[in-house]
CSV table of C-alpha atoms and ligand atoms in Angstrom, one decimal:
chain,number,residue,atom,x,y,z
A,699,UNK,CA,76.1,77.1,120.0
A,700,UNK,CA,78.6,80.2,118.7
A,701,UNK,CA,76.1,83.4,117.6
A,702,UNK,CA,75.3,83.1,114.2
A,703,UNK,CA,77.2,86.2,112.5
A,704,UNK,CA,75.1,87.9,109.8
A,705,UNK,CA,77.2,89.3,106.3
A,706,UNK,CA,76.5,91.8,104.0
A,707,UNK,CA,78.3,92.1,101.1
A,708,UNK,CA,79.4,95.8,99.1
A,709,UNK,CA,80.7,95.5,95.5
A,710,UNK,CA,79.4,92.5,93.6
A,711,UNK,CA,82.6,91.6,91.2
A,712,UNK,CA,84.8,88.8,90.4
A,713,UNK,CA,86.2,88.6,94.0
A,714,UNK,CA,82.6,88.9,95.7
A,715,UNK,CA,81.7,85.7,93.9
A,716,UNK,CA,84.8,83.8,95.3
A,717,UNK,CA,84.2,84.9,99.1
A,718,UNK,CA,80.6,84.1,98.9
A,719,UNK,CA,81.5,80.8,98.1
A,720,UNK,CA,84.1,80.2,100.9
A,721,UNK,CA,81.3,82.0,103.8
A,722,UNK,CA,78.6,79.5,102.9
A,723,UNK,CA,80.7,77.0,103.9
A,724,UNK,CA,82.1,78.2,107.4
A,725,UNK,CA,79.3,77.3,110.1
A,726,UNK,CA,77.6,79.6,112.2
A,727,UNK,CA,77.4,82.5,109.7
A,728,UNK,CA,75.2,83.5,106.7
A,729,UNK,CA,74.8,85.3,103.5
A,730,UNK,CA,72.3,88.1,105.2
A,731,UNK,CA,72.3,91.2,102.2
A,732,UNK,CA,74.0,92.3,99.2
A,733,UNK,CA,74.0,95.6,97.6
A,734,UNK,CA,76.1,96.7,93.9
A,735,UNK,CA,75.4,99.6,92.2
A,736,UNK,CA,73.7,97.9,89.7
A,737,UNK,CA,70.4,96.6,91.3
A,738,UNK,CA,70.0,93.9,88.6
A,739,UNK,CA,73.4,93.2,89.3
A,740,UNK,CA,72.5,92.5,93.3
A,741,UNK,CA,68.9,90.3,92.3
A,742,UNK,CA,71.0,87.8,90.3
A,743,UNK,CA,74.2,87.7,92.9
A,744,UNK,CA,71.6,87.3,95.5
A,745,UNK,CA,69.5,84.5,94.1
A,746,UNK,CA,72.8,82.7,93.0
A,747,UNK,CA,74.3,82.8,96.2
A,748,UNK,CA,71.2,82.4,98.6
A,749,UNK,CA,71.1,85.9,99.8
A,750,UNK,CA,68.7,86.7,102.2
A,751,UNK,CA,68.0,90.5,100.6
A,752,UNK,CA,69.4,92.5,97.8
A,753,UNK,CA,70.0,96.1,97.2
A,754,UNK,CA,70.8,98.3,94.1
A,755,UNK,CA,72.4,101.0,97.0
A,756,UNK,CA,75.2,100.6,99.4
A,757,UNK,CA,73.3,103.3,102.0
A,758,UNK,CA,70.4,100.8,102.1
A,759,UNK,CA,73.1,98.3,103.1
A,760,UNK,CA,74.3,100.2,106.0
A,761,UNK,CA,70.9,100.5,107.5
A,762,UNK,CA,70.1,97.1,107.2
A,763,UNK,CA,69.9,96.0,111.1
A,764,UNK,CA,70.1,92.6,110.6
A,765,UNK,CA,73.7,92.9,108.6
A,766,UNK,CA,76.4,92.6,111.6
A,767,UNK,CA,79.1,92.6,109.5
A,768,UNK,CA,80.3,93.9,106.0
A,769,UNK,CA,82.5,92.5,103.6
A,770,UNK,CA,84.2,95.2,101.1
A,771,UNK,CA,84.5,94.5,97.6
A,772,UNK,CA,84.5,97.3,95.6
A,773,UNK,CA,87.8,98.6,94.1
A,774,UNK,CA,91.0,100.0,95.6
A,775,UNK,CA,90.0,103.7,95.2
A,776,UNK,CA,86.2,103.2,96.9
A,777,UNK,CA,87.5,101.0,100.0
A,778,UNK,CA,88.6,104.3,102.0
A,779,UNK,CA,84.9,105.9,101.4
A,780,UNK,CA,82.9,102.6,101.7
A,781,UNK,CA,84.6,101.4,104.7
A,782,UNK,CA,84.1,104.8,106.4
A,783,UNK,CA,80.3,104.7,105.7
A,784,UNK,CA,80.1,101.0,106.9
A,785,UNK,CA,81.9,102.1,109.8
A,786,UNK,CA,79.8,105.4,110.7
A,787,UNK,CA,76.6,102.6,110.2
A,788,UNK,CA,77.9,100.8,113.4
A,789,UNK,CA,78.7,98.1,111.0
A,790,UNK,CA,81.9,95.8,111.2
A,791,UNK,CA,83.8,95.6,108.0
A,792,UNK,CA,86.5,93.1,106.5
A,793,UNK,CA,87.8,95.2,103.8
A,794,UNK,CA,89.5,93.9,100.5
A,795,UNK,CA,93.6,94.1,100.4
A,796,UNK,CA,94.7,97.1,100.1
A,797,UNK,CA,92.7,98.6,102.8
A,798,UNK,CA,93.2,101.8,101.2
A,799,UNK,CA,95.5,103.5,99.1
A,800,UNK,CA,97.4,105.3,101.1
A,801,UNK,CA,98.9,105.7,104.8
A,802,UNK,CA,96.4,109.3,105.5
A,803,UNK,CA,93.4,107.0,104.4
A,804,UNK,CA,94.4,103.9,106.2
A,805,UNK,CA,94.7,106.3,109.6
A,806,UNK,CA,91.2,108.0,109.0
A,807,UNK,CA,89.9,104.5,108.7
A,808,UNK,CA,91.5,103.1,112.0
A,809,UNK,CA,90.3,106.5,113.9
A,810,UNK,CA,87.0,106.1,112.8
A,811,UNK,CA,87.0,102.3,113.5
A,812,UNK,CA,88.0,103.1,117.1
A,813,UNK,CA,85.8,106.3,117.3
A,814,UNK,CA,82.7,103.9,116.5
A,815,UNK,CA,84.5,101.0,118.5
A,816,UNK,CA,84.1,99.0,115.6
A,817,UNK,CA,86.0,95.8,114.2
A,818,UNK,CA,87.9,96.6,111.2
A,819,UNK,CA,90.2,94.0,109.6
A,820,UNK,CA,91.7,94.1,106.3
A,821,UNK,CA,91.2,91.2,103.8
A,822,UNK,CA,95.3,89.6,103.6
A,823,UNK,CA,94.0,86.3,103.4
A,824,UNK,CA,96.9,84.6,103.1
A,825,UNK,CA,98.0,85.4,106.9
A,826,UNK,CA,95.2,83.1,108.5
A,827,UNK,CA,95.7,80.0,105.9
A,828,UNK,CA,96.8,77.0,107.3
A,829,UNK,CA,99.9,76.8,105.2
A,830,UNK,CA,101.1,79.9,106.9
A,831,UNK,CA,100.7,79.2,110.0
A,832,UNK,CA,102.7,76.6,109.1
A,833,UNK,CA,105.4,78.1,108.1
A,834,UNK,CA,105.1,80.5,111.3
A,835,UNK,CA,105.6,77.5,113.6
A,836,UNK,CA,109.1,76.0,112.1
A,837,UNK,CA,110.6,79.7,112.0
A,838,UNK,CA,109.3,80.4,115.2
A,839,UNK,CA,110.6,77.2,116.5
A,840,UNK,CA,113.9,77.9,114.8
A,841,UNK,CA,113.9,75.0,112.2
A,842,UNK,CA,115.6,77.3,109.9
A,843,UNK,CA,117.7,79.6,112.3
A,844,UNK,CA,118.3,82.9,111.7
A,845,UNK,CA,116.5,84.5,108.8
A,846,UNK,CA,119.0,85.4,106.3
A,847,UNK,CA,117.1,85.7,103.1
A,848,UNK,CA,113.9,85.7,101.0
A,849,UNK,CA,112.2,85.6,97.9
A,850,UNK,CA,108.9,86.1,96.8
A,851,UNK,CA,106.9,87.4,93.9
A,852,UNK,CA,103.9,87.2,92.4
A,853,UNK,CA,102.7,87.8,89.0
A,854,UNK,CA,100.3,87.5,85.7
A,855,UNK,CA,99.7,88.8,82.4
A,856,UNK,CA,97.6,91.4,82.8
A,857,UNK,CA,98.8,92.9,79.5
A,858,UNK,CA,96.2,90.9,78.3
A,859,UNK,CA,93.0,92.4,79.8
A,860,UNK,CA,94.7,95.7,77.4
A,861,UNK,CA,95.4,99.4,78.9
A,862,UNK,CA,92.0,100.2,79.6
A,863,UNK,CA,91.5,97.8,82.2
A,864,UNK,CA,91.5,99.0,86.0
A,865,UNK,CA,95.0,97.3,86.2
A,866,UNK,CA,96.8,100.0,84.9
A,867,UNK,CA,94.2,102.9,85.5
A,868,UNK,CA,95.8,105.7,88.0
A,869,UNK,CA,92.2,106.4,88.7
A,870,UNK,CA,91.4,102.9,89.9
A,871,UNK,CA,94.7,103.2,91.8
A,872,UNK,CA,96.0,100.5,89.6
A,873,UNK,CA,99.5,99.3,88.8
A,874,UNK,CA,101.0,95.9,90.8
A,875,UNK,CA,102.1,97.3,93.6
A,876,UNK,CA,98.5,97.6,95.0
A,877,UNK,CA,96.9,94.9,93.8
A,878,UNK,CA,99.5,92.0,94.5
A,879,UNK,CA,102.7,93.1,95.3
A,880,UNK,CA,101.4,93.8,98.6
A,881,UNK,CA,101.6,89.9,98.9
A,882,UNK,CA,105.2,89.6,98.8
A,883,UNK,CA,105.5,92.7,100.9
A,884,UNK,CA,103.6,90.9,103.2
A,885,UNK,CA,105.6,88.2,103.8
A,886,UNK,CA,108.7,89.9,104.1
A,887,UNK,CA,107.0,92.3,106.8
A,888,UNK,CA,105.5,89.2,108.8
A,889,UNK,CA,108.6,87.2,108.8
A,890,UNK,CA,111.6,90.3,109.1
A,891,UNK,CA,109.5,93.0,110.1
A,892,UNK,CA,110.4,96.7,109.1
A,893,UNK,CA,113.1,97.4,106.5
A,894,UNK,CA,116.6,99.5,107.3
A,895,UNK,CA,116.0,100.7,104.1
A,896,UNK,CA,114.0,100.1,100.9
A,897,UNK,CA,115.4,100.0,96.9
A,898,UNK,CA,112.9,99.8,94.4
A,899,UNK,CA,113.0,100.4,90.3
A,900,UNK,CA,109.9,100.4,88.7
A,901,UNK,CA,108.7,99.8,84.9
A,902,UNK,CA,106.0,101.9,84.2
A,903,UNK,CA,103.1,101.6,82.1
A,904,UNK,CA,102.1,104.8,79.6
A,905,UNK,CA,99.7,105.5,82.6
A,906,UNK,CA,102.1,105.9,85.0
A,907,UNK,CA,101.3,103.4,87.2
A,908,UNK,CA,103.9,100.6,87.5
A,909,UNK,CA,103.6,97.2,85.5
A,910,UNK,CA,106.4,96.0,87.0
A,911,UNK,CA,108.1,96.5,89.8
A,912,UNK,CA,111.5,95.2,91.6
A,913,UNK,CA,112.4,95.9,95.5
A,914,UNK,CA,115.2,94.9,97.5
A,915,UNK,CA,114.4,95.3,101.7
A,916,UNK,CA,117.6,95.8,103.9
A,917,UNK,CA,117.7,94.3,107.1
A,918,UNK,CA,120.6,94.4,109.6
A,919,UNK,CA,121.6,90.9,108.5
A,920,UNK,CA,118.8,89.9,105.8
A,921,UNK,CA,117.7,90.6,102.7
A,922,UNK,CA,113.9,90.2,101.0
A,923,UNK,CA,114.2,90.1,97.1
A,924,UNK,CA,110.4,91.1,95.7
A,925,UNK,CA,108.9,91.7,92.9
A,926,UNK,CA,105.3,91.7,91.0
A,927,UNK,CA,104.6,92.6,87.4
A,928,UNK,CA,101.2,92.7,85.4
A,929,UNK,CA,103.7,92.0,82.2
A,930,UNK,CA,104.0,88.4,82.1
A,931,UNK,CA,102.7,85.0,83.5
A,932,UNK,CA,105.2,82.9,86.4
A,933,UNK,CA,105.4,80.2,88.4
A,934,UNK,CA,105.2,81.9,92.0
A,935,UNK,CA,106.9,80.2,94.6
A,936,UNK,CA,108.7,81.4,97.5
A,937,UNK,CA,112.4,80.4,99.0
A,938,UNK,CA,113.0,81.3,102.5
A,939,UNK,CA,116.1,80.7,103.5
A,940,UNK,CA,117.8,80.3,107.2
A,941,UNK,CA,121.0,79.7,108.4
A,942,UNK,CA,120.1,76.2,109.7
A,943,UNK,CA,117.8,75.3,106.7
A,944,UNK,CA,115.7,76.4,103.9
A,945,UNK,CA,111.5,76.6,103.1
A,946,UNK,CA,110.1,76.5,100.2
A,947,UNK,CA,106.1,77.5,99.3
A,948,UNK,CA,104.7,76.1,96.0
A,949,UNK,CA,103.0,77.9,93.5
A,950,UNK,CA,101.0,79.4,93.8
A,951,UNK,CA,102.7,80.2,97.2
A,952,UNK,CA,99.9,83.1,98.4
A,953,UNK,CA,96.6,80.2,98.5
A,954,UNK,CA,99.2,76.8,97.8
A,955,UNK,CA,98.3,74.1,100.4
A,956,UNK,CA,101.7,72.7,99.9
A,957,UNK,CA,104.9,74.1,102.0
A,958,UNK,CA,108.1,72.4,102.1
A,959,UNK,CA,111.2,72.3,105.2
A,960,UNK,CA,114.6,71.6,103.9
A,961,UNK,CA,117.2,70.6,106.4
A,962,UNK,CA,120.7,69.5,104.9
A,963,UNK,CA,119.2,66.5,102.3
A,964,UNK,CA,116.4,66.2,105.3
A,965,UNK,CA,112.9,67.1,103.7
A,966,UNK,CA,109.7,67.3,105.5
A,967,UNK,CA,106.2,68.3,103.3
A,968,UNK,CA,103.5,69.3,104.7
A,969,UNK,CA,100.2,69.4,102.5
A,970,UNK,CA,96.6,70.5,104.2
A,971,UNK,CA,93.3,69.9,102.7
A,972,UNK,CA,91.9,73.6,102.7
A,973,UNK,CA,88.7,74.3,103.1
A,974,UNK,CA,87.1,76.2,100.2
A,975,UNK,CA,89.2,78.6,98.1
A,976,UNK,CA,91.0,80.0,101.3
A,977,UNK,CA,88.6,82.8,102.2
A,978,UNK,CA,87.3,80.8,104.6
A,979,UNK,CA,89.8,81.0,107.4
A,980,UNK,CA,90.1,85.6,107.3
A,981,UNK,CA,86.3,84.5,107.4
A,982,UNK,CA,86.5,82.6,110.6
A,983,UNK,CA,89.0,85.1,112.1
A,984,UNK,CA,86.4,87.7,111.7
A,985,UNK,CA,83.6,86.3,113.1
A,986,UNK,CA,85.5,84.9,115.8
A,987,UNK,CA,86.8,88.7,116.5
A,988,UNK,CA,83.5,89.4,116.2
A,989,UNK,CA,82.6,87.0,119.0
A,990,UNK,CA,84.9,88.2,121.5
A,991,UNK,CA,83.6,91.8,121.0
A,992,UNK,CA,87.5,92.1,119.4
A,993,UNK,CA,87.5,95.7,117.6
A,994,UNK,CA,90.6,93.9,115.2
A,995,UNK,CA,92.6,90.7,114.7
A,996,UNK,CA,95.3,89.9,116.5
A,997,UNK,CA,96.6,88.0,113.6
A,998,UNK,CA,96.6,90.7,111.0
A,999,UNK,CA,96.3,94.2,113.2
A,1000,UNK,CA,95.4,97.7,112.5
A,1001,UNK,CA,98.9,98.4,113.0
A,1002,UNK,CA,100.0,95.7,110.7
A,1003,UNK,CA,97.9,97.2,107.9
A,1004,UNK,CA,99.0,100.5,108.6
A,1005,UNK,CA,103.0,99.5,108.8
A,1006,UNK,CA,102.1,97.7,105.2
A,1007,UNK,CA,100.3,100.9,103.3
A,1008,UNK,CA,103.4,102.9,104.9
A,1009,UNK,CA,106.2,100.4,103.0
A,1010,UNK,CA,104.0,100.9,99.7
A,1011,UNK,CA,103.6,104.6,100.2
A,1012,UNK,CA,107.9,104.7,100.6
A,1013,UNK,CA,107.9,102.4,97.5
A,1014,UNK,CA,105.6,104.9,95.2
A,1015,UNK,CA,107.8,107.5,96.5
A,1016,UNK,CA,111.2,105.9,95.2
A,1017,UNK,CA,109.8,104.8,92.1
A,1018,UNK,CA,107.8,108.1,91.7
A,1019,UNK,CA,104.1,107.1,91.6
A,1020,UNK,CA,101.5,109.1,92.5
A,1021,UNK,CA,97.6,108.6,91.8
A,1022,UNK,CA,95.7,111.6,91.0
A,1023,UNK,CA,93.2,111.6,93.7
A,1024,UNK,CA,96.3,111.9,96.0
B,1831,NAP,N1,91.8,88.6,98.0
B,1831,NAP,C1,91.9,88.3,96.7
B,1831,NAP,O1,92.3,87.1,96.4
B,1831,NAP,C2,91.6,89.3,95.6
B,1831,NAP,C3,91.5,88.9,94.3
B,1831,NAP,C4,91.1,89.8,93.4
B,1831,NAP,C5,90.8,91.1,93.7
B,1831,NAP,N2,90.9,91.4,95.0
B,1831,NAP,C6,90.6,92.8,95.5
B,1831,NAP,O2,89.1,92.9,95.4
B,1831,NAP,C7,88.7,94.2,95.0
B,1831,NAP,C8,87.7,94.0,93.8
B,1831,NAP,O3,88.4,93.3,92.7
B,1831,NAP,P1,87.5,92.4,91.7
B,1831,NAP,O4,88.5,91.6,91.0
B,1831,NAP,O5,86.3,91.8,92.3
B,1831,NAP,O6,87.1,93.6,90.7
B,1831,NAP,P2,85.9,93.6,89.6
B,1831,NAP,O7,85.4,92.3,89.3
B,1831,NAP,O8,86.3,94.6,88.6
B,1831,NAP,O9,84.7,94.3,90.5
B,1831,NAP,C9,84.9,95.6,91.0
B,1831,NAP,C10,83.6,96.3,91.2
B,1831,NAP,O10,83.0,96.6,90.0
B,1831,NAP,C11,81.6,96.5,90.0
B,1831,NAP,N3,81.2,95.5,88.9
B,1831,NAP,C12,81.2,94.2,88.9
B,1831,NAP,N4,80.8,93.7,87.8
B,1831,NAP,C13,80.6,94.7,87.0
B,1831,NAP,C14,80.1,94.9,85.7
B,1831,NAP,N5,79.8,93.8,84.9
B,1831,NAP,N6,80.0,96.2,85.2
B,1831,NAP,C15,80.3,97.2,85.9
B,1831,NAP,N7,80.7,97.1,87.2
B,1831,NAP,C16,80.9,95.9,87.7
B,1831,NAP,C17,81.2,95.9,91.4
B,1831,NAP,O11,80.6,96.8,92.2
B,1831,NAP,P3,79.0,97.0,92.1
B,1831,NAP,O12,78.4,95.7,92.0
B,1831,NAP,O13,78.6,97.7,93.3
B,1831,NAP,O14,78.8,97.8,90.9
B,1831,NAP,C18,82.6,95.5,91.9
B,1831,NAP,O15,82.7,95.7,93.3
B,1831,NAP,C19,90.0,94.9,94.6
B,1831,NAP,O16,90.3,95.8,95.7
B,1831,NAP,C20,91.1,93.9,94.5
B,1831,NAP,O17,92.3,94.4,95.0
B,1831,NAP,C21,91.3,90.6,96.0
């Protein structure tokens, strides 16, 4: 029978609800600990969700000896410290998207992953869903031929949560770029790798973080059209397009089931029954990596995270966004 792979979670918001969900149903793992802030905050979280302990501090957390693994929650500004304590605590971590805000953070985290020899994998679920994998398989078995274009965004109102929320707080390292253009920047990285170059216009919010923001990646004989806003509310599929065909992802294309290969007035669907929300498969990755004493994924690397904060590090540059903490 695998080892049964004990969690912890840090940061008890909307997200931590949602990836407690998807754990308790992937075998061979459990719901060990949880620890907020806010210790009345970690009782009900753990009686809702079957935890084992609870803790109103994130140091009693790390010393809990029974937690192999810890899943970061908190917010984009506190992943960079939380992770580095989990990690000095000889504790595993799969840390939220972004894995920190920045390309200095994200290379003190991977030195002091490898210092402790210590699996560290950020949270891009979408890169271990089935749907992807998918579309991995007919590009890497040339369905569509050379990669010559794609498009993908993603997007919501967050105008409506007002001002004040984290979205647009340069504290909170807020704005879209962050939170889920990283998404689309994903893909484009996966599937074309590295940009030539990188043009980017942003619309900025009176914080100064963007609310929208448009980018156009160069390749020697591609292009990936991007964008993500926080201003308005879209359908969000994505067109991949090939020489010898096309693919299309439904909405919404970063968790859709659905993924679609066009070849001349050929179609093929393909439709898979996920389990859970989607967390579940970056939660079977990590305990699998955790298994094979695997200090990161082979599916969604250090390096890979690193390359990623580096593209949204050149963005903020070209569109002139800085947080203040940088
Ligand atoms: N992968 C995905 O699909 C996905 C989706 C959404 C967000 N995210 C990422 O997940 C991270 C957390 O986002 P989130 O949407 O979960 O944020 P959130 O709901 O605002 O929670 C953020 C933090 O605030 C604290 N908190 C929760 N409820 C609170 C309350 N009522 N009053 C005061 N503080 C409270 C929690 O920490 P304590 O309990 O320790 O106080 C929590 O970790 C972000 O980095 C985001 O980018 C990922």
């Amino acid at each position: 029978m695998p080892r049964l792979i004990k969690w912890g979670v840090l940061g008890l918001g909307k997200i931590a609800h949602k990836f407690v969900s998807d754990l308790q149903l992937v075998a061979d793992c459990k719901l060990e600990a949880v620890a907020s802030s806010n210790t009345a905050r970690a009782a009900a979280f753990a009686g809702q969700h079957g935890a084992t302990r609870f803790y109103g501090s994130y140091q009693d957390l790390f010393a809990d000896d029974q937690v192999e693994i810890i899943y970061i929650a908190s917010l984009n500004q506190d992943h960079y410290a939380h992770t580095l304590a989990a990690l000095k605590n000889k504790k595993a971590v799969l840390c939220e998207k972004p894995l920190a805000i920045n390309q200095k953070q994200v290379l003190e985290m991977i030195r002091c992953a490898r210092e402790h020899q210590t699996f560290l994998m950020e949270g891009l679920w979408t890169r271990f869903n089935p749907t992807f994998g998918q579309l991995q398989q007919w590009i890497a078995g040339g369905e569509i031929g050379a990669l010559r274009y794609l498009n993908a965004t993603f997007s919501f109102n967050g105008l409506a949560y007002g001002i004040d929320s984290r979205l647009f707080n340069p504290d909170k390292a807020g704005g879209s770029l962050l939170d889920i253009g990283i998404y689309p920047l994903f893909l484009a990285y996966q599937l074309l790798g590295i940009p030539k170059s990188i043009q980017a216009s942003a619309v900025k919010a009176p914080t100064g973080v963007d609310e929208q923001i448009a980018m156009i990646l160069s390749y020697d004989k591609a292009h990936a059209i991007l964008y993500s806003s926080f201003s308005h509310n879209e359908d969000m599929r994505v067109t991949i397009c090939g020489e010898e065909g096309e693919i299309y992802m439904d909405s919404r294309w970063h968790e859709s089931p659905r993924i679609t290969l066009v070849k001349g007035d050929k179609q093929t669907l393909k439709e898979f029954e996920f389990q859970g929300k989607g967390y579940t498969y970056e939660i079977l990755e990590a305990n699998q990596c955790l298994r094979n004493d695997q200090q990161e994924s082979s599916k969604w690397s250090l390096q890979n995270s690193l390359d990623l904060v580096q593209l949204m590090d050149q963005i903020r540059g070209e569109t002139g966004i800085k947080f203040p903490m940088e």
